[in-house]
Amino acid sequence: GGCFTTTTEAFISGSGRGIQGATSHHLGQNFSKMFDIIFEDPVTQEKQFVYQNSWGLTTRSIGVLVMVHGDNKGLVLPPKVASVQAIIMAVGITAKTTDEEKANLLAACKTLEDELNKGG
């Protein structure tokens, strides 16, 4: 339904693939006529259908980020994108886990956190 579309394409050299980075669609008055979207001209007071456009970048930019910074082993984001580089989660705690087991697990998590912080 648009009059014309422009796109930005990105080449991912690591994979040899391309991806559509963003699009911009000039919709003209097609949809304003369908949905009766009008405005009043401030000079002539004449009612006119609006001109519309649509554009998108959103999730495509995440796809490009994953293609650039990911491989078959996972995703490594630079600190400017993800200031937190690691998250330590204590898992395996159930209703049957004793207080001593919980304390030991949390202490092991804290030790790992300290080691990671020492390494920068």
mmCIF file of N, CA and C in Angstrom:
data_model
loop_
_atom_site.group_PDB
_atom_site.id
_atom_site.type_symbol
_atom_site.label_atom_id
_atom_site.label_comp_id
_atom_site.label_asym_id
_atom_site.label_seq_id
_atom_site.Cartn_x
_atom_site.Cartn_y
_atom_site.Cartn_z
ATOM 1 N N GLY A 1 0.780 -1.207 0.000
ATOM 2 C CA GLY A 1 0.000 0.000 0.000
ATOM 3 C C GLY A 1 0.819 1.266 0.000
ATOM 4 N N GLY A 2 2.150 1.193 -0.045
ATOM 5 C CA GLY A 2 2.955 2.404 0.003
ATOM 6 C C GLY A 2 3.275 2.931 -1.378
ATOM 7 N N CYS A 3 3.663 4.195 -1.426
ATOM 8 C CA CYS A 3 4.063 4.816 -2.694
ATOM 9 C C CYS A 3 5.486 4.416 -3.071
ATOM 10 N N PHE A 4 6.392 4.424 -2.069
ATOM 11 C CA PHE A 4 7.755 3.953 -2.311
ATOM 12 C C PHE A 4 8.406 3.599 -0.986
ATOM 13 N N THR A 5 9.465 2.804 -1.081
ATOM 14 C CA THR A 5 10.180 2.322 0.092
ATOM 15 C C THR A 5 11.668 2.523 -0.115
ATOM 16 N N THR A 6 12.365 2.907 0.940
ATOM 17 C CA THR A 6 13.823 2.952 0.924
ATOM 18 C C THR A 6 14.327 2.045 2.039
ATOM 19 N N THR A 7 15.500 1.460 1.836
ATOM 20 C CA THR A 7 16.056 0.563 2.842
ATOM 21 C C THR A 7 17.531 0.857 3.059
ATOM 22 N N THR A 8 18.011 0.424 4.197
ATOM 23 C CA THR A 8 19.438 0.438 4.502
ATOM 24 C C THR A 8 19.851 -1.012 4.683
ATOM 25 N N GLU A 9 20.820 -1.436 3.918
ATOM 26 C CA GLU A 9 21.282 -2.821 3.977
ATOM 27 C C GLU A 9 22.671 -2.851 4.610
ATOM 28 N N ALA A 10 22.910 -3.853 5.443
ATOM 29 C CA ALA A 10 24.214 -4.002 6.090
ATOM 30 C C ALA A 10 24.845 -5.320 5.648
ATOM 31 N N PHE A 11 26.158 -5.298 5.427
ATOM 32 C CA PHE A 11 26.901 -6.506 5.072
ATOM 33 C C PHE A 11 27.660 -6.968 6.297
ATOM 34 N N ILE A 12 27.477 -8.209 6.681
ATOM 35 C CA ILE A 12 28.171 -8.780 7.830
ATOM 36 C C ILE A 12 29.364 -9.565 7.290
ATOM 37 N N SER A 13 30.545 -8.971 7.385
ATOM 38 C CA SER A 13 31.730 -9.578 6.767
ATOM 39 C C SER A 13 32.091 -10.922 7.391
ATOM 40 N N GLY A 14 31.839 -11.086 8.676
ATOM 41 C CA GLY A 14 32.184 -12.343 9.339
ATOM 42 C C GLY A 14 31.420 -13.537 8.801
ATOM 43 N N SER A 15 30.187 -13.314 8.385
ATOM 44 C CA SER A 15 29.364 -14.421 7.887
ATOM 45 C C SER A 15 29.164 -14.372 6.378
ATOM 46 N N GLY A 16 29.520 -13.242 5.764
ATOM 47 C CA GLY A 16 29.291 -13.080 4.337
ATOM 48 C C GLY A 16 27.833 -12.866 3.982
ATOM 49 N N ARG A 17 27.042 -12.499 4.974
ATOM 50 C CA ARG A 17 25.612 -12.310 4.759
ATOM 51 C C ARG A 17 25.244 -10.836 4.807
ATOM 52 N N GLY A 18 24.116 -10.549 4.239
ATOM 53 C CA GLY A 18 23.564 -9.205 4.313
ATOM 54 C C GLY A 18 22.272 -9.231 5.101
ATOM 55 N N ILE A 19 21.907 -8.091 5.645
ATOM 56 C CA ILE A 19 20.663 -7.987 6.396
ATOM 57 C C ILE A 19 20.071 -6.607 6.172
ATOM 58 N N GLN A 20 18.763 -6.569 6.120
ATOM 59 C CA GLN A 20 18.086 -5.286 5.975
ATOM 60 C C GLN A 20 18.112 -4.592 7.334
ATOM 61 N N GLY A 21 18.795 -3.458 7.397
ATOM 62 C CA GLY A 21 18.954 -2.762 8.663
ATOM 63 C C GLY A 21 17.761 -1.910 9.042
ATOM 64 N N ALA A 22 17.176 -1.226 8.086
ATOM 65 C CA ALA A 22 16.045 -0.344 8.382
ATOM 66 C C ALA A 22 15.255 -0.111 7.104
ATOM 67 N N THR A 23 14.003 0.246 7.276
ATOM 68 C CA THR A 23 13.163 0.584 6.127
ATOM 69 C C THR A 23 12.405 1.864 6.404
ATOM 70 N N SER A 24 12.073 2.541 5.353
ATOM 71 C CA SER A 24 11.226 3.725 5.435
ATOM 72 C C SER A 24 10.230 3.641 4.284
ATOM 73 N N HIS A 25 8.953 3.698 4.623
ATOM 74 C CA HIS A 25 7.895 3.582 3.617
ATOM 75 C C HIS A 25 7.124 4.899 3.541
ATOM 76 N N HIS A 26 7.048 5.469 2.367
ATOM 77 C CA HIS A 26 6.174 6.631 2.167
ATOM 78 C C HIS A 26 4.810 6.073 1.770
ATOM 79 N N LEU A 27 3.824 6.265 2.635
ATOM 80 C CA LEU A 27 2.505 5.685 2.425
ATOM 81 C C LEU A 27 1.564 6.612 1.673
ATOM 82 N N GLY A 28 2.012 7.853 1.455
ATOM 83 C CA GLY A 28 1.144 8.808 0.765
ATOM 84 C C GLY A 28 -0.151 9.015 1.526
ATOM 85 N N GLN A 29 -1.247 9.066 0.806
ATOM 86 C CA GLN A 29 -2.558 9.255 1.427
ATOM 87 C C GLN A 29 -3.393 7.970 1.393
ATOM 88 N N ASN A 30 -2.780 6.867 1.005
ATOM 89 C CA ASN A 30 -3.524 5.611 0.859
ATOM 90 C C ASN A 30 -4.286 5.232 2.123
ATOM 91 N N PHE A 31 -3.600 5.195 3.257
ATOM 92 C CA PHE A 31 -4.244 4.750 4.484
ATOM 93 C C PHE A 31 -5.087 5.846 5.123
ATOM 94 N N SER A 32 -4.701 7.097 4.940
ATOM 95 C CA SER A 32 -5.527 8.169 5.510
ATOM 96 C C SER A 32 -6.887 8.218 4.823
ATOM 97 N N LYS A 33 -6.935 7.866 3.551
ATOM 98 C CA LYS A 33 -8.230 7.810 2.851
ATOM 99 C C LYS A 33 -9.045 6.614 3.331
ATOM 100 N N MET A 34 -8.378 5.489 3.596
ATOM 101 C CA MET A 34 -9.088 4.301 4.085
ATOM 102 C C MET A 34 -9.687 4.524 5.469
ATOM 103 N N PHE A 35 -8.919 5.230 6.321
ATOM 104 C CA PHE A 35 -9.327 5.387 7.713
ATOM 105 C C PHE A 35 -9.811 6.796 8.044
ATOM 106 N N ASP A 36 -9.996 7.601 7.021
ATOM 107 C CA ASP A 36 -10.533 8.954 7.166
ATOM 108 C C ASP A 36 -9.720 9.787 8.174
ATOM 109 N N ILE A 37 -8.418 9.839 7.944
ATOM 110 C CA ILE A 37 -7.519 10.626 8.795
ATOM 111 C C ILE A 37 -7.274 11.952 8.084
ATOM 112 N N ILE A 38 -7.821 13.005 8.635
ATOM 113 C CA ILE A 38 -7.768 14.304 7.961
ATOM 114 C C ILE A 38 -7.236 15.384 8.896
ATOM 115 N N PHE A 39 -6.838 16.494 8.299
ATOM 116 C CA PHE A 39 -6.457 17.680 9.056
ATOM 117 C C PHE A 39 -7.050 18.888 8.349
ATOM 118 N N GLU A 40 -7.097 19.960 9.079
ATOM 119 C CA GLU A 40 -7.621 21.202 8.507
ATOM 120 C C GLU A 40 -6.457 22.114 8.181
ATOM 121 N N ASP A 41 -6.353 22.498 6.916
ATOM 122 C CA ASP A 41 -5.291 23.396 6.478
ATOM 123 C C ASP A 41 -5.408 24.703 7.252
ATOM 124 N N PRO A 42 -4.326 25.152 7.918
ATOM 125 C CA PRO A 42 -4.405 26.368 8.737
ATOM 126 C C PRO A 42 -4.652 27.637 7.925
ATOM 127 N N VAL A 43 -4.320 27.629 6.652
ATOM 128 C CA VAL A 43 -4.507 28.822 5.820
ATOM 129 C C VAL A 43 -5.887 28.833 5.166
ATOM 130 N N THR A 44 -6.239 27.719 4.541
ATOM 131 C CA THR A 44 -7.491 27.687 3.763
ATOM 132 C C THR A 44 -8.664 27.089 4.530
ATOM 133 N N GLN A 45 -8.401 26.483 5.677
ATOM 134 C CA GLN A 45 -9.395 25.765 6.474
ATOM 135 C C GLN A 45 -10.003 24.577 5.715
ATOM 136 N N GLU A 46 -9.401 24.207 4.608
ATOM 137 C CA GLU A 46 -9.870 23.069 3.824
ATOM 138 C C GLU A 46 -9.423 21.774 4.502
ATOM 139 N N LYS A 47 -10.306 20.788 4.561
ATOM 140 C CA LYS A 47 -9.958 19.486 5.142
ATOM 141 C C LYS A 47 -9.216 18.663 4.096
ATOM 142 N N GLN A 48 -8.085 18.080 4.527
ATOM 143 C CA GLN A 48 -7.255 17.306 3.610
ATOM 144 C C GLN A 48 -6.847 15.993 4.272
ATOM 145 N N PHE A 49 -6.618 14.998 3.454
ATOM 146 C CA PHE A 49 -6.100 13.738 3.971
ATOM 147 C C PHE A 49 -4.609 13.902 4.269
ATOM 148 N N VAL A 50 -4.175 13.309 5.377
ATOM 149 C CA VAL A 50 -2.773 13.424 5.773
ATOM 150 C C VAL A 50 -1.893 12.547 4.886
ATOM 151 N N TYR A 51 -0.642 12.921 4.781
ATOM 152 C CA TYR A 51 0.386 12.083 4.165
ATOM 153 C C TYR A 51 1.070 11.348 5.307
ATOM 154 N N GLN A 52 1.311 10.071 5.129
ATOM 155 C CA GLN A 52 1.889 9.271 6.201
ATOM 156 C C GLN A 52 3.158 8.563 5.734
ATOM 157 N N ASN A 53 3.965 8.211 6.724
ATOM 158 C CA ASN A 53 5.108 7.350 6.449
ATOM 159 C C ASN A 53 5.247 6.357 7.585
ATOM 160 N N SER A 54 6.022 5.362 7.365
ATOM 161 C CA SER A 54 6.263 4.329 8.356
ATOM 162 C C SER A 54 7.728 3.944 8.242
ATOM 163 N N TRP A 55 8.369 3.734 9.369
ATOM 164 C CA TRP A 55 9.769 3.338 9.316
ATOM 165 C C TRP A 55 10.061 2.391 10.466
ATOM 166 N N GLY A 56 11.094 1.610 10.318
ATOM 167 C CA GLY A 56 11.428 0.653 11.359
ATOM 168 C C GLY A 56 12.902 0.320 11.403
ATOM 169 N N LEU A 57 13.393 0.149 12.613
ATOM 170 C CA LEU A 57 14.768 -0.268 12.863
ATOM 171 C C LEU A 57 14.748 -1.362 13.925
ATOM 172 N N THR A 58 14.099 -1.136 14.985
ATOM 173 C CA THR A 58 13.852 -1.983 16.154
ATOM 174 C C THR A 58 14.599 -3.302 16.191
ATOM 175 N N THR A 59 13.868 -4.408 16.073
ATOM 176 C CA THR A 59 14.466 -5.723 16.298
ATOM 177 C C THR A 59 15.491 -6.105 15.242
ATOM 178 N N ARG A 60 15.446 -5.464 14.103
ATOM 179 C CA ARG A 60 16.463 -5.756 13.082
ATOM 180 C C ARG A 60 17.850 -5.391 13.595
ATOM 181 N N SER A 61 17.932 -4.318 14.355
ATOM 182 C CA SER A 61 19.236 -3.911 14.882
ATOM 183 C C SER A 61 19.767 -4.952 15.863
ATOM 184 N N ILE A 62 18.873 -5.624 16.583
ATOM 185 C CA ILE A 62 19.304 -6.697 17.482
ATOM 186 C C ILE A 62 19.846 -7.864 16.658
ATOM 187 N N GLY A 63 19.195 -8.160 15.549
ATOM 188 C CA GLY A 63 19.678 -9.226 14.666
ATOM 189 C C GLY A 63 21.061 -8.938 14.122
ATOM 190 N N VAL A 64 21.302 -7.694 13.732
ATOM 191 C CA VAL A 64 22.627 -7.302 13.242
ATOM 192 C C VAL A 64 23.650 -7.442 14.362
ATOM 193 N N LEU A 65 23.299 -7.007 15.557
ATOM 194 C CA LEU A 65 24.197 -7.111 16.707
ATOM 195 C C LEU A 65 24.587 -8.566 16.954
ATOM 196 N N VAL A 66 23.612 -9.468 16.901
ATOM 197 C CA VAL A 66 23.888 -10.888 17.120
ATOM 198 C C VAL A 66 24.765 -11.444 16.001
ATOM 199 N N MET A 67 24.505 -11.034 14.759
ATOM 200 C CA MET A 67 25.322 -11.529 13.641
ATOM 201 C C MET A 67 26.765 -11.050 13.740
ATOM 202 N N VAL A 68 26.965 -9.835 14.214
ATOM 203 C CA VAL A 68 28.312 -9.276 14.304
ATOM 204 C C VAL A 68 29.067 -9.842 15.503
ATOM 205 N N HIS A 69 28.394 -9.981 16.633
ATOM 206 C CA HIS A 69 29.082 -10.345 17.873
ATOM 207 C C HIS A 69 28.845 -11.788 18.316
ATOM 208 N N GLY A 70 28.178 -12.575 17.504
ATOM 209 C CA GLY A 70 27.904 -13.951 17.885
ATOM 210 C C GLY A 70 28.546 -14.944 16.933
ATOM 211 N N ASP A 71 28.667 -16.168 17.411
ATOM 212 C CA ASP A 71 29.142 -17.263 16.576
ATOM 213 C C ASP A 71 28.463 -18.536 17.067
ATOM 214 N N ASN A 72 28.958 -19.687 16.645
ATOM 215 C CA ASN A 72 28.336 -20.950 17.047
ATOM 216 C C ASN A 72 28.496 -21.255 18.532
ATOM 217 N N LYS A 73 29.363 -20.520 19.210
ATOM 218 C CA LYS A 73 29.573 -20.744 20.640
ATOM 219 C C LYS A 73 28.779 -19.775 21.508
ATOM 220 N N GLY A 74 28.150 -18.785 20.909
ATOM 221 C CA GLY A 74 27.346 -17.862 21.702
ATOM 222 C C GLY A 74 27.525 -16.420 21.286
ATOM 223 N N LEU A 75 27.117 -15.555 22.168
ATOM 224 C CA LEU A 75 27.097 -14.119 21.916
ATOM 225 C C LEU A 75 27.983 -13.415 22.933
ATOM 226 N N VAL A 76 28.909 -12.594 22.454
ATOM 227 C CA VAL A 76 29.771 -11.809 23.335
ATOM 228 C C VAL A 76 29.566 -10.345 22.977
ATOM 229 N N LEU A 77 28.928 -9.613 23.870
ATOM 230 C CA LEU A 77 28.634 -8.204 23.618
ATOM 231 C C LEU A 77 29.717 -7.319 24.203
ATOM 232 N N PRO A 78 30.106 -6.277 23.490
ATOM 233 C CA PRO A 78 31.112 -5.359 24.027
ATOM 234 C C PRO A 78 30.554 -4.593 25.226
ATOM 235 N N PRO A 79 31.428 -4.170 26.142
ATOM 236 C CA PRO A 79 30.980 -3.474 27.351
ATOM 237 C C PRO A 79 30.130 -2.231 27.090
ATOM 238 N N LYS A 80 30.333 -1.553 25.967
ATOM 239 C CA LYS A 80 29.500 -0.378 25.691
ATOM 240 C C LYS A 80 28.050 -0.768 25.434
ATOM 241 N N VAL A 81 27.825 -2.006 25.018
ATOM 242 C CA VAL A 81 26.465 -2.493 24.773
ATOM 243 C C VAL A 81 25.904 -3.152 26.027
ATOM 244 N N ALA A 82 26.734 -3.930 26.712
ATOM 245 C CA ALA A 82 26.299 -4.650 27.911
ATOM 246 C C ALA A 82 27.331 -4.432 29.005
ATOM 247 N N SER A 83 27.050 -3.476 29.875
ATOM 248 C CA SER A 83 28.015 -3.160 30.933
ATOM 249 C C SER A 83 28.183 -4.325 31.905
ATOM 250 N N VAL A 84 27.154 -5.136 32.079
ATOM 251 C CA VAL A 84 27.251 -6.337 32.902
ATOM 252 C C VAL A 84 27.612 -7.484 31.967
ATOM 253 N N GLN A 85 28.791 -8.066 32.155
ATOM 254 C CA GLN A 85 29.287 -9.091 31.246
ATOM 255 C C GLN A 85 29.013 -10.512 31.725
ATOM 256 N N ALA A 86 28.702 -10.687 32.992
ATOM 257 C CA ALA A 86 28.419 -12.024 33.515
ATOM 258 C C ALA A 86 27.404 -11.910 34.639
ATOM 259 N N ILE A 87 26.559 -12.916 34.728
ATOM 260 C CA ILE A 87 25.574 -12.982 35.811
ATOM 261 C C ILE A 87 25.722 -14.345 36.462
ATOM 262 N N ILE A 88 25.817 -14.339 37.763
ATOM 263 C CA ILE A 88 25.948 -15.584 38.516
ATOM 264 C C ILE A 88 24.604 -15.856 39.182
ATOM 265 N N MET A 89 24.065 -17.022 38.893
ATOM 266 C CA MET A 89 22.770 -17.381 39.469
ATOM 267 C C MET A 89 22.916 -18.661 40.283
ATOM 268 N N ALA A 90 22.441 -18.610 41.501
ATOM 269 C CA ALA A 90 22.424 -19.806 42.340
ATOM 270 C C ALA A 90 21.216 -20.642 41.919
ATOM 271 N N VAL A 91 21.466 -21.814 41.363
ATOM 272 C CA VAL A 91 20.372 -22.668 40.902
ATOM 273 C C VAL A 91 20.407 -24.004 41.634
ATOM 274 N N GLY A 92 19.293 -24.683 41.618
ATOM 275 C CA GLY A 92 19.210 -25.985 42.266
ATOM 276 C C GLY A 92 18.629 -25.930 43.662
ATOM 277 N N ILE A 93 18.238 -24.760 44.105
ATOM 278 C CA ILE A 93 17.626 -24.637 45.429
ATOM 279 C C ILE A 93 16.170 -25.083 45.325
ATOM 280 N N THR A 94 15.807 -26.023 46.179
ATOM 281 C CA THR A 94 14.432 -26.520 46.220
ATOM 282 C C THR A 94 13.898 -26.392 47.637
ATOM 283 N N ALA A 95 12.678 -26.826 47.824
ATOM 284 C CA ALA A 95 12.079 -26.788 49.163
ATOM 285 C C ALA A 95 12.832 -27.706 50.122
ATOM 286 N N LYS A 96 13.516 -28.715 49.583
ATOM 287 C CA LYS A 96 14.243 -29.670 50.424
ATOM 288 C C LYS A 96 15.678 -29.232 50.720
ATOM 289 N N THR A 97 16.145 -28.157 50.096
ATOM 290 C CA THR A 97 17.510 -27.680 50.312
ATOM 291 C C THR A 97 17.630 -27.139 51.733
ATOM 292 N N THR A 98 18.659 -27.592 52.428
ATOM 293 C CA THR A 98 18.847 -27.137 53.811
ATOM 294 C C THR A 98 19.445 -25.735 53.833
ATOM 295 N N ASP A 99 19.331 -25.083 54.968
ATOM 296 C CA ASP A 99 19.920 -23.748 55.117
ATOM 297 C C ASP A 99 21.434 -23.799 54.919
ATOM 298 N N GLU A 100 22.060 -24.865 55.388
ATOM 299 C CA GLU A 100 23.511 -25.001 55.229
ATOM 300 C C GLU A 100 23.881 -25.142 53.747
ATOM 301 N N GLU A 101 23.126 -25.940 52.999
ATOM 302 C CA GLU A 101 23.384 -26.102 51.564
ATOM 303 C C GLU A 101 23.196 -24.778 50.816
ATOM 304 N N LYS A 102 22.164 -24.029 51.191
ATOM 305 C CA LYS A 102 21.938 -22.713 50.568
ATOM 306 C C LYS A 102 23.108 -21.786 50.850
ATOM 307 N N ALA A 103 23.553 -21.776 52.109
ATOM 308 C CA ALA A 103 24.666 -20.906 52.492
ATOM 309 C C ALA A 103 25.931 -21.290 51.731
ATOM 310 N N ASN A 104 26.202 -22.584 51.588
ATOM 311 C CA ASN A 104 27.385 -23.039 50.849
ATOM 312 C C ASN A 104 27.305 -22.638 49.377
ATOM 313 N N LEU A 105 26.131 -22.784 48.788
ATOM 314 C CA LEU A 105 25.954 -22.415 47.388
ATOM 315 C C LEU A 105 26.157 -20.916 47.195
ATOM 316 N N LEU A 106 25.571 -20.107 48.062
ATOM 317 C CA LEU A 106 25.727 -18.654 47.953
ATOM 318 C C LEU A 106 27.170 -18.228 48.198
ATOM 319 N N ALA A 107 27.864 -18.922 49.108
ATOM 320 C CA ALA A 107 29.281 -18.623 49.351
ATOM 321 C C ALA A 107 30.110 -18.951 48.104
ATOM 322 N N ALA A 108 29.794 -20.049 47.436
ATOM 323 C CA ALA A 108 30.510 -20.407 46.207
ATOM 324 C C ALA A 108 30.247 -19.368 45.117
ATOM 325 N N CYS A 109 29.025 -18.876 45.050
ATOM 326 C CA CYS A 109 28.702 -17.818 44.080
ATOM 327 C C CYS A 109 29.499 -16.557 44.380
ATOM 328 N N LYS A 110 29.600 -16.213 45.653
ATOM 329 C CA LYS A 110 30.347 -15.011 46.049
ATOM 330 C C LYS A 110 31.827 -15.174 45.715
ATOM 331 N N THR A 111 32.384 -16.354 45.937
ATOM 332 C CA THR A 111 33.787 -16.619 45.598
ATOM 333 C C THR A 111 34.016 -16.446 44.099
ATOM 334 N N LEU A 112 33.109 -16.986 43.303
ATOM 335 C CA LEU A 112 33.220 -16.842 41.853
ATOM 336 C C LEU A 112 33.120 -15.375 41.444
ATOM 337 N N GLU A 113 32.202 -14.639 42.063
ATOM 338 C CA GLU A 113 32.074 -13.198 41.773
ATOM 339 C C GLU A 113 33.376 -12.466 42.074
ATOM 340 N N ASP A 114 33.973 -12.771 43.221
ATOM 341 C CA ASP A 114 35.233 -12.123 43.596
ATOM 342 C C ASP A 114 36.341 -12.435 42.584
ATOM 343 N N GLU A 115 36.414 -13.688 42.128
ATOM 344 C CA GLU A 115 37.426 -14.073 41.143
ATOM 345 C C GLU A 115 37.220 -13.333 39.821
ATOM 346 N N LEU A 116 35.974 -13.235 39.388
ATOM 347 C CA LEU A 116 35.688 -12.521 38.138
ATOM 348 C C LEU A 116 36.033 -11.038 38.258
ATOM 349 N N ASN A 117 35.702 -10.445 39.388
ATOM 350 C CA ASN A 117 36.011 -9.023 39.592
ATOM 351 C C ASN A 117 37.515 -8.775 39.626
ATOM 352 N N LYS A 118 38.282 -9.708 40.188
ATOM 353 C CA LYS A 118 39.743 -9.569 40.199
ATOM 354 C C LYS A 118 40.302 -9.574 38.782
ATOM 355 N N GLY A 119 39.695 -10.384 37.933
ATOM 356 C CA GLY A 119 40.159 -10.490 36.551
ATOM 357 C C GLY A 119 39.742 -9.319 35.676
ATOM 358 N N GLY A 120 38.891 -8.465 36.207
ATOM 359 C CA GLY A 120 38.452 -7.289 35.445
ATOM 360 C C GLY A 120 37.263 -7.596 34.613
#
